[in-house]
XYZ file of C-alpha atoms in Angstrom:
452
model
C 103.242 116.308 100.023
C 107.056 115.659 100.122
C 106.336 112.279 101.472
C 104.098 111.183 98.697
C 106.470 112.435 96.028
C 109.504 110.552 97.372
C 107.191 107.320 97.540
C 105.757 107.232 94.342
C 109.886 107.867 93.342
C 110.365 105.120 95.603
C 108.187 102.539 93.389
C 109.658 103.879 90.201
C 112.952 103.171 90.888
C 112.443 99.706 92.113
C 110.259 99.305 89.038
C 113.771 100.499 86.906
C 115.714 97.861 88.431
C 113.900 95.335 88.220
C 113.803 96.052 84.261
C 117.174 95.745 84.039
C 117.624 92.733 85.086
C 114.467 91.733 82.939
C 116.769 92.724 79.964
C 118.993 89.461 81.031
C 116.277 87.306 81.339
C 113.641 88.374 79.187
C 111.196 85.760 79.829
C 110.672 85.528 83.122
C 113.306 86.613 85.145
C 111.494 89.837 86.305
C 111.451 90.243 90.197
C 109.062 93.138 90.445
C 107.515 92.658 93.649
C 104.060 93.584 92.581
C 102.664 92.733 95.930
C 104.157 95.190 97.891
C 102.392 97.929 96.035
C 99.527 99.187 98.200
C 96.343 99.932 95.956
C 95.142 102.313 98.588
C 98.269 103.970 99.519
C 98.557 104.537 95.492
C 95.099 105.964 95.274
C 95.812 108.649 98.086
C 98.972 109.236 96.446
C 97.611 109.741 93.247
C 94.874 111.959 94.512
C 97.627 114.651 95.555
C 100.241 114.193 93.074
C 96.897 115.171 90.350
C 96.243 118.206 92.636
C 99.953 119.110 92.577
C 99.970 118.818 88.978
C 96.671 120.540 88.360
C 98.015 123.430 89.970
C 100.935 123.490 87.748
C 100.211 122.187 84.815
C 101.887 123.836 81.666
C 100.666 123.030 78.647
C 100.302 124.143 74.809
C 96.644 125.148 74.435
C 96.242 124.235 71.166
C 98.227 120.366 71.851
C 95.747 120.539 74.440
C 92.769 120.926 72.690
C 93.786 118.768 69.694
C 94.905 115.407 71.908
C 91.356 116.103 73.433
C 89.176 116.093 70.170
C 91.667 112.821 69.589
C 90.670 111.156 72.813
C 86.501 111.598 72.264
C 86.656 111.420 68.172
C 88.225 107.530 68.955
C 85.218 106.648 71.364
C 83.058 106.727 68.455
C 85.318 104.590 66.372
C 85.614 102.318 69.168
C 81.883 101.317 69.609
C 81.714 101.259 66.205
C 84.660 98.583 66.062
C 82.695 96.731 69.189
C 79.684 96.488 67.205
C 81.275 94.150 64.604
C 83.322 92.149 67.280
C 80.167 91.385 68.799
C 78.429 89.385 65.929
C 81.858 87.401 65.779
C 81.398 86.764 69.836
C 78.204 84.921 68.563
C 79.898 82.032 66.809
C 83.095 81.944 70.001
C 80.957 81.364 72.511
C 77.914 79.245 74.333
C 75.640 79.293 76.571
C 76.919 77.582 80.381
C 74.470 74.866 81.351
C 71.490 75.830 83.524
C 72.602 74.103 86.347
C 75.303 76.737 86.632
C 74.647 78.917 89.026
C 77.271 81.698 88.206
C 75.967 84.648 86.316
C 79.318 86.374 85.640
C 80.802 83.589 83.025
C 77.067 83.479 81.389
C 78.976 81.928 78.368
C 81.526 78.888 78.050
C 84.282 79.338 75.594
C 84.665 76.896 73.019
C 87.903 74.943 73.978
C 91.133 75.471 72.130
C 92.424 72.604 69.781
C 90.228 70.374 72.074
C 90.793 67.565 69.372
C 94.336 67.770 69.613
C 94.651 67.832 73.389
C 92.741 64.821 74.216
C 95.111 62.837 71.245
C 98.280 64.201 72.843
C 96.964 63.419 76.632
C 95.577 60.262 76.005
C 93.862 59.333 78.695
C 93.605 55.923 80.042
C 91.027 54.214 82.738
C 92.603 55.226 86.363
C 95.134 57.823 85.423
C 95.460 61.366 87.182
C 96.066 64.741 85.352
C 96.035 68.363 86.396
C 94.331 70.685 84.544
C 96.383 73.823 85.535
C 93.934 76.382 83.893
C 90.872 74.824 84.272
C 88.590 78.024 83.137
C 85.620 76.431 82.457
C 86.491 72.923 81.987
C 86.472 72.486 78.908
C 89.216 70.472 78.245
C 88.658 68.647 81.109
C 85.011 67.625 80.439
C 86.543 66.257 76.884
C 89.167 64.555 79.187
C 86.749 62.673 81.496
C 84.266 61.427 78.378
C 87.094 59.840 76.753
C 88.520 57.764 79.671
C 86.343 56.312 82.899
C 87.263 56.592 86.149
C 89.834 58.890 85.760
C 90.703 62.144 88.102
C 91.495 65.633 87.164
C 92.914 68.174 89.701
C 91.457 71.370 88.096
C 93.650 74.394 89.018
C 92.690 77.678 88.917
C 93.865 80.902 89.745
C 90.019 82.870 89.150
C 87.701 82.334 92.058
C 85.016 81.769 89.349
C 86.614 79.422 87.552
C 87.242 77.271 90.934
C 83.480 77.701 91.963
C 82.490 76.054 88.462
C 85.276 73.351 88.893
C 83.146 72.779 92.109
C 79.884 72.782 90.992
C 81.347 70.521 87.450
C 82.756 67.674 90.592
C 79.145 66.974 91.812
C 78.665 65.532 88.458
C 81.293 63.016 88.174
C 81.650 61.219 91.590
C 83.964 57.705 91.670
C 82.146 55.149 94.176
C 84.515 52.863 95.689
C 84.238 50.497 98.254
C 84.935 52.264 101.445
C 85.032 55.711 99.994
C 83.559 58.227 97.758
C 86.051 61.092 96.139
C 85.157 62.798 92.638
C 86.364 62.903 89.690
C 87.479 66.825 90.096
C 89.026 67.728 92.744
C 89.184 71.751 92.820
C 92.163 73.409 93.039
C 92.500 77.348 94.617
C 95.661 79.412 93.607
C 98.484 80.637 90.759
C 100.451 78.442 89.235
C 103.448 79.616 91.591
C 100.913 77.888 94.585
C 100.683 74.306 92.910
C 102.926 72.377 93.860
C 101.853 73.241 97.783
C 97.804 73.068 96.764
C 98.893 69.447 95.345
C 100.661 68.229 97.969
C 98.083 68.661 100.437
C 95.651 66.913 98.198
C 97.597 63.898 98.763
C 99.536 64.244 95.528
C 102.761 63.059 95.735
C 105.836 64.376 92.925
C 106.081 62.040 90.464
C 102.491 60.478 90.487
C 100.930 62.452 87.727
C 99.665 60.700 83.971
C 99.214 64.389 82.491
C 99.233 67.686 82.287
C 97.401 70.395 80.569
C 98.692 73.825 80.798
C 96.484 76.315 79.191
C 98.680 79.860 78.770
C 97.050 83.187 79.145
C 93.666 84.765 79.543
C 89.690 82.890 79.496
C 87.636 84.063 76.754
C 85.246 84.009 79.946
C 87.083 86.626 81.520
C 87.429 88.976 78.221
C 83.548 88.356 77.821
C 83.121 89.915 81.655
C 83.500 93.870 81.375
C 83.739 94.109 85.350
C 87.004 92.342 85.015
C 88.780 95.084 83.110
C 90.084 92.651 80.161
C 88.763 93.733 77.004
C 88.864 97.317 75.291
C 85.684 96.375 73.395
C 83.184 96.733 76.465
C 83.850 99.688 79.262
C 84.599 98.074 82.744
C 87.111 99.438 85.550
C 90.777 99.213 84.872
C 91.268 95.855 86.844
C 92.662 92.501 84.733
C 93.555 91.156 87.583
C 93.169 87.265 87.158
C 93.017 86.763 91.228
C 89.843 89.167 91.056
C 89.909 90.637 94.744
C 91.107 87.756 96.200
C 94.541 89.888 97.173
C 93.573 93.574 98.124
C 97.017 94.996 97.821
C 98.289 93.454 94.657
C 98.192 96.552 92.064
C 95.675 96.778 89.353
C 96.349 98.139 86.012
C 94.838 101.419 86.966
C 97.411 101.691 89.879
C 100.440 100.744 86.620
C 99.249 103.065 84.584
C 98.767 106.045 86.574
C 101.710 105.122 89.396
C 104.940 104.328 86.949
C 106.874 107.218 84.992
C 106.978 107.323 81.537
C 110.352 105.307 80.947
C 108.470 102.281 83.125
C 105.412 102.322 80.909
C 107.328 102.033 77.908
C 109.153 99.339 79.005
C 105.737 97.948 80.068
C 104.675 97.735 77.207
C 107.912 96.917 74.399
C 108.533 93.858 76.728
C 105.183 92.403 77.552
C 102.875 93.855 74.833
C 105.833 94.130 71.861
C 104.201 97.201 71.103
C 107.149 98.887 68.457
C 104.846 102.392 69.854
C 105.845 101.956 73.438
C 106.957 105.609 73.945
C 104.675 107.353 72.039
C 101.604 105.293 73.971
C 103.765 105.781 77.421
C 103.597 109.507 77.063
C 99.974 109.702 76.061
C 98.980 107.997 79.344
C 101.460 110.152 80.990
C 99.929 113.172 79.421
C 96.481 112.459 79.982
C 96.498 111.210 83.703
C 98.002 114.504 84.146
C 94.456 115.903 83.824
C 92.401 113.096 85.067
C 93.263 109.532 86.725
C 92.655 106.537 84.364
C 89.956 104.056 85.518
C 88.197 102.567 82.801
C 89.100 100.506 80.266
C 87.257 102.056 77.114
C 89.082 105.342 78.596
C 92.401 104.326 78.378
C 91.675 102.683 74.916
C 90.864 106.389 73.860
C 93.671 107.459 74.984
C 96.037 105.202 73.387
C 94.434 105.804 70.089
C 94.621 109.204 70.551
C 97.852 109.528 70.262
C 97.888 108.418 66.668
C 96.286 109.493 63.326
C 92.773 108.324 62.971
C 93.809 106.295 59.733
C 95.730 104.441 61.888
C 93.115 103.313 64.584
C 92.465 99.656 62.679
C 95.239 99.547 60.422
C 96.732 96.596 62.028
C 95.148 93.428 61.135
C 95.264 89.651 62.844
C 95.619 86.737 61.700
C 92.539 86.083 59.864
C 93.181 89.848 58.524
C 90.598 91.190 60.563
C 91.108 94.925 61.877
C 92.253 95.132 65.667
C 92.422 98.264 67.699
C 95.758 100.064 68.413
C 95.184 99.374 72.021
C 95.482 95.838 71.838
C 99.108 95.171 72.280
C 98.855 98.230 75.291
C 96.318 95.696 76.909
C 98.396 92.520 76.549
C 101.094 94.400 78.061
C 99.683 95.676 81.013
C 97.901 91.984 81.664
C 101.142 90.283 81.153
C 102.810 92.667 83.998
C 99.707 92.903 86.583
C 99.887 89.225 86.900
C 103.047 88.460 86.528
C 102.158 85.611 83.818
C 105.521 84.613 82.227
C 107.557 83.879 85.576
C 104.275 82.565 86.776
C 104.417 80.173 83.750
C 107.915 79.358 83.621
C 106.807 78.432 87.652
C 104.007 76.221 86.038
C 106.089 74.207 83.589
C 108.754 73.071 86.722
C 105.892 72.221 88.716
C 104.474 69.953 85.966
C 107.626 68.396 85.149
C 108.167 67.829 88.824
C 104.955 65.991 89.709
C 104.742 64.052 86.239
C 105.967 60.262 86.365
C 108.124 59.323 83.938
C 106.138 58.467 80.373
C 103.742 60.832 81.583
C 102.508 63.200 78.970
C 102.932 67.206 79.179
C 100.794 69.580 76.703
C 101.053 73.128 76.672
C 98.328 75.472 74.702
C 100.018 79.905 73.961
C 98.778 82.310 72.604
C 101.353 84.751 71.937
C 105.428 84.410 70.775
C 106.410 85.316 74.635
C 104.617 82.073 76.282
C 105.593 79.983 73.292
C 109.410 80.954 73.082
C 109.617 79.799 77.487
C 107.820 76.635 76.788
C 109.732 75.370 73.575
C 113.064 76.764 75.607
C 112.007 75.006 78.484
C 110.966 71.538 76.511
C 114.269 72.065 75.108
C 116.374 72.779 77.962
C 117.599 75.908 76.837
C 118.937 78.077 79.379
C 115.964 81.287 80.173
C 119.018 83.933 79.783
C 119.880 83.229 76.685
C 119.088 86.023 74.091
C 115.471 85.674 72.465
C 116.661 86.413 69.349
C 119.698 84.032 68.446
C 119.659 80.612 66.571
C 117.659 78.349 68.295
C 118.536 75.279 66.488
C 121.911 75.764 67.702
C 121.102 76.406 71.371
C 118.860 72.776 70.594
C 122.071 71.103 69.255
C 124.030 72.204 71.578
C 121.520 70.917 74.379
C 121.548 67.343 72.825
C 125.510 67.517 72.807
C 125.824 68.329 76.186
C 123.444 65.727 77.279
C 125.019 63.100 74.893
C 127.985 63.784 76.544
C 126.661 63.218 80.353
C 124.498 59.587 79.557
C 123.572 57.597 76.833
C 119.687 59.560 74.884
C 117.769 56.772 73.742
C 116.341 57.509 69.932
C 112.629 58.361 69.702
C 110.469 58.261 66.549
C 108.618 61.472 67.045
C 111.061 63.917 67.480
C 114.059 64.925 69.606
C 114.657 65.419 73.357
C 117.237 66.428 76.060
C 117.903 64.226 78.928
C 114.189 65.401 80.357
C 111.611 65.040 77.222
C 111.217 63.818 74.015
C 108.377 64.927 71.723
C 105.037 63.344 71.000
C 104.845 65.827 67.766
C 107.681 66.476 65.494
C 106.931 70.509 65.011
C 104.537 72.673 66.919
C 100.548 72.001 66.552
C 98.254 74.856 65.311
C 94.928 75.507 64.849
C 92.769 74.003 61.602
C 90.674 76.066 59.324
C 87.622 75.081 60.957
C 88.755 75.432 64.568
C 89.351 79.028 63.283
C 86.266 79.579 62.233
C 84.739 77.973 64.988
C 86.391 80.138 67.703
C 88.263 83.109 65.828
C 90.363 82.992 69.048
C 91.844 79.992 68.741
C 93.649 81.057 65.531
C 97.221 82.229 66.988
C 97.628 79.136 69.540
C 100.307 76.537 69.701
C 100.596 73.627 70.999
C 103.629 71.734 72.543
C 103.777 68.298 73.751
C 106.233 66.222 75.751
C 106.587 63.087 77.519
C 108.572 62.946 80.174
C 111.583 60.872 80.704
């Protein structure tokens, strides 16, 4: 029993200092090695520290009984709240062609700012691009009716997505004289794994027209309760975007019931920006005490358990609709499993190395953490620097410096350092009827560059 105390103490204090050097380099400077958590050493773990804590568990009687009738009173505001999500799922999504053969993503996601990303890309007969979240091609079908005979490398991270990029290549082959290749050539692997998965596709740095990079979660994979996405339909505790393609990298079920309290808050103030980090930390603390947490709709309970019931939908989105108090928990615990913002930070060197110069890069987020590393990137401002300070200085100061070293040439549509100048003058968002269209779509941003 000693053994599996100390190594669960073990992981938590790795977890600590690798948040403290997060604190210098917010977005993506985190060197948790998620990896080298073993999900089924955790689960035996877990299954003894629960017993040991069983046995001497301590608590109020009456807090006891009143965060309980919290926890199951919220399950029936939660399918209640599901219930009107799902007649706005109606008008998001449609149904995959016939021909498709996978059952899981039953429904293709309306693409995001589609209009926008084919005008920034422009594609051209006989150009190349890489689609670096190729979900369910979306963007990539719009890409290949504008322009003929061009090639996409569709890269994907979700072993669903990839068999769909597969089955979507039989449809555009490109006959040449002594040899037939198609149109999309399907790519296996994170975003950290590109640059390798292009270079032994025969794609030299420097060759690319375009990219496409495509921030954050599928609605495909929120619409599939067996991933463990969404709080609005109950499915294990997973969100892994990989699915089970790496046994041993931790799920959010191992997060949540493995790290401390002071690890879960910071879980969830840097990743989710959740301003209730401690208070939700020490409800999941409090309940996995009593049972582990598996489930998504249970950990949703949880979370709004530990708040009035007033307060359940008081927050509202964009288009002022009510979202749960969970949501931010969710995005947090995501961001962390799968390591998104170094993995994008990763993502936007890759496409800046394989890009030749005048080629075009375009980057879709979905929340203020992917947007601030891709305007700081575009920008060349340095990942350490503090979120929070004047960015039109740090921009300034950029062009200065880079003034100082050659000679910038002066674009019309916008400013650049020494590596990109912009195709739009100020970020791109969403139009009214994109919004209503695909409710989704309405906190994305779009960024695009050429290279120089």
């Amino acid at each position: 029993m000693q053994w599996y105390k100390s190594r669960i103490a073990f992981i938590q204090r790795v977890f600590c200092q690798s948040m403290q050097s997060f604190c210098v380099a917010r977005e993506y400077d985190i060197r948790y090695n998620r990896r080298m958590i073993n999900s089924k050493m955790l689960s035996q773990c877990l299954c003894q520290v629960n017993k040991c804590l069983l046995h001497n568990l301590k608590l109020n009687p009456i807090k006891l009984a009143a965060l309980s009738r919290r926890i199951h009173s919220s399950v029936k505001q939660l399918s209640e709240y599901e219930l009107t999500e799902q007649t706005t799922q109606k008008s998001e999504t449609k149904k995959l062609p016939d021909s498709t053969e996978n059952k899981n993503f039953g429904r293709l996601h309306v693409p995001v700012m589609m209009e926008e990303v084919v005008s920034c890309l422009s594609p051209q007969s006989g150009q190349c691009f890489l689609d670096m979240t190729f979900g369910a091609g979306g963007h990539s079908t719009a890409l290949l009716e504008k322009a003929s005979n061009i090639t996409i490398y569709a890269l994907d991270r979700d072993p669903t997505a990839y068999k769909i990029a597969q089955q979507l290549s039989e449809s555009y082959p490109i006959p040449f004289p002594r040899d037939i290749r198609k149109q999309i050539q399907a790519l296996l692997g994170q975003f950290s794994q590109s640059e390798a998965l292009l270079i032994s596709s025969g794609v030299e740095p420097g060759t690319l027209d375009g990219v496409l990079l495509d921030a954050g979660c599928s609605s495909m994979q929120f619409d599939t309760p067996e991933r463990g996405f969404s709080l609005q339909k109950d499915g294990p505790l997973d969100m892994r975007m990989d699915s089970d393609r790496y046994p041993d990298m931790p799920t959010a079920a191992d997060v949540v019931n493995a790290l401390d309290q002071q690890a879960l808050a910071s879980i969830l103030r840097t990743y989710g920006e959740e301003k209730h980090a401690k208070k939700i930390a020490s409800a999941i603390v409090q309940a996995r005490s009593i049972y582990p947490i598996t489930r998504t709709q249970q950990l949703a309970s949880i979370v709004a358990g530990a708040f009035p019931a007033s307060a359940l939908y008081a927050r509202k989105d964009l288009l002022q609709r009510p979202t749960h108090i969970a949501t931010k928990t969710f995005q947090g615990l995501r961001i962390f499993v799968n390591d998104e913002l170094h993995e994008l930070f990763i993502g936007l060197k890759t496409a800046e190395k394989f890009l030749k110069p005048g080629g075009r890069l375009v980057a879709l987020s979905f929340h203020s953490l992917e947007d601030r590393i891709i305007k700081r990137f575009l920008h060349g401002i340095d990942m350490t620097e503090k979120y929070n300070l004047g960015s039109k200085q740090k921009i300034r100061q950029a062009l200065k410096n880079c003034s100082k070293e050659e000679d910038t040439h002066e674009f019309p549509h916008g400013k650049s350092n020494s590596k990109w100048t912009f195709i739009q003058k100020k970020v791109l968002t969403p139009q009214a009827k994109d919004i209503l269209t695909n409710p989704r779509a309405r906190s994305a941003k779009l960024r695009a560059a050429v290279k120089l």
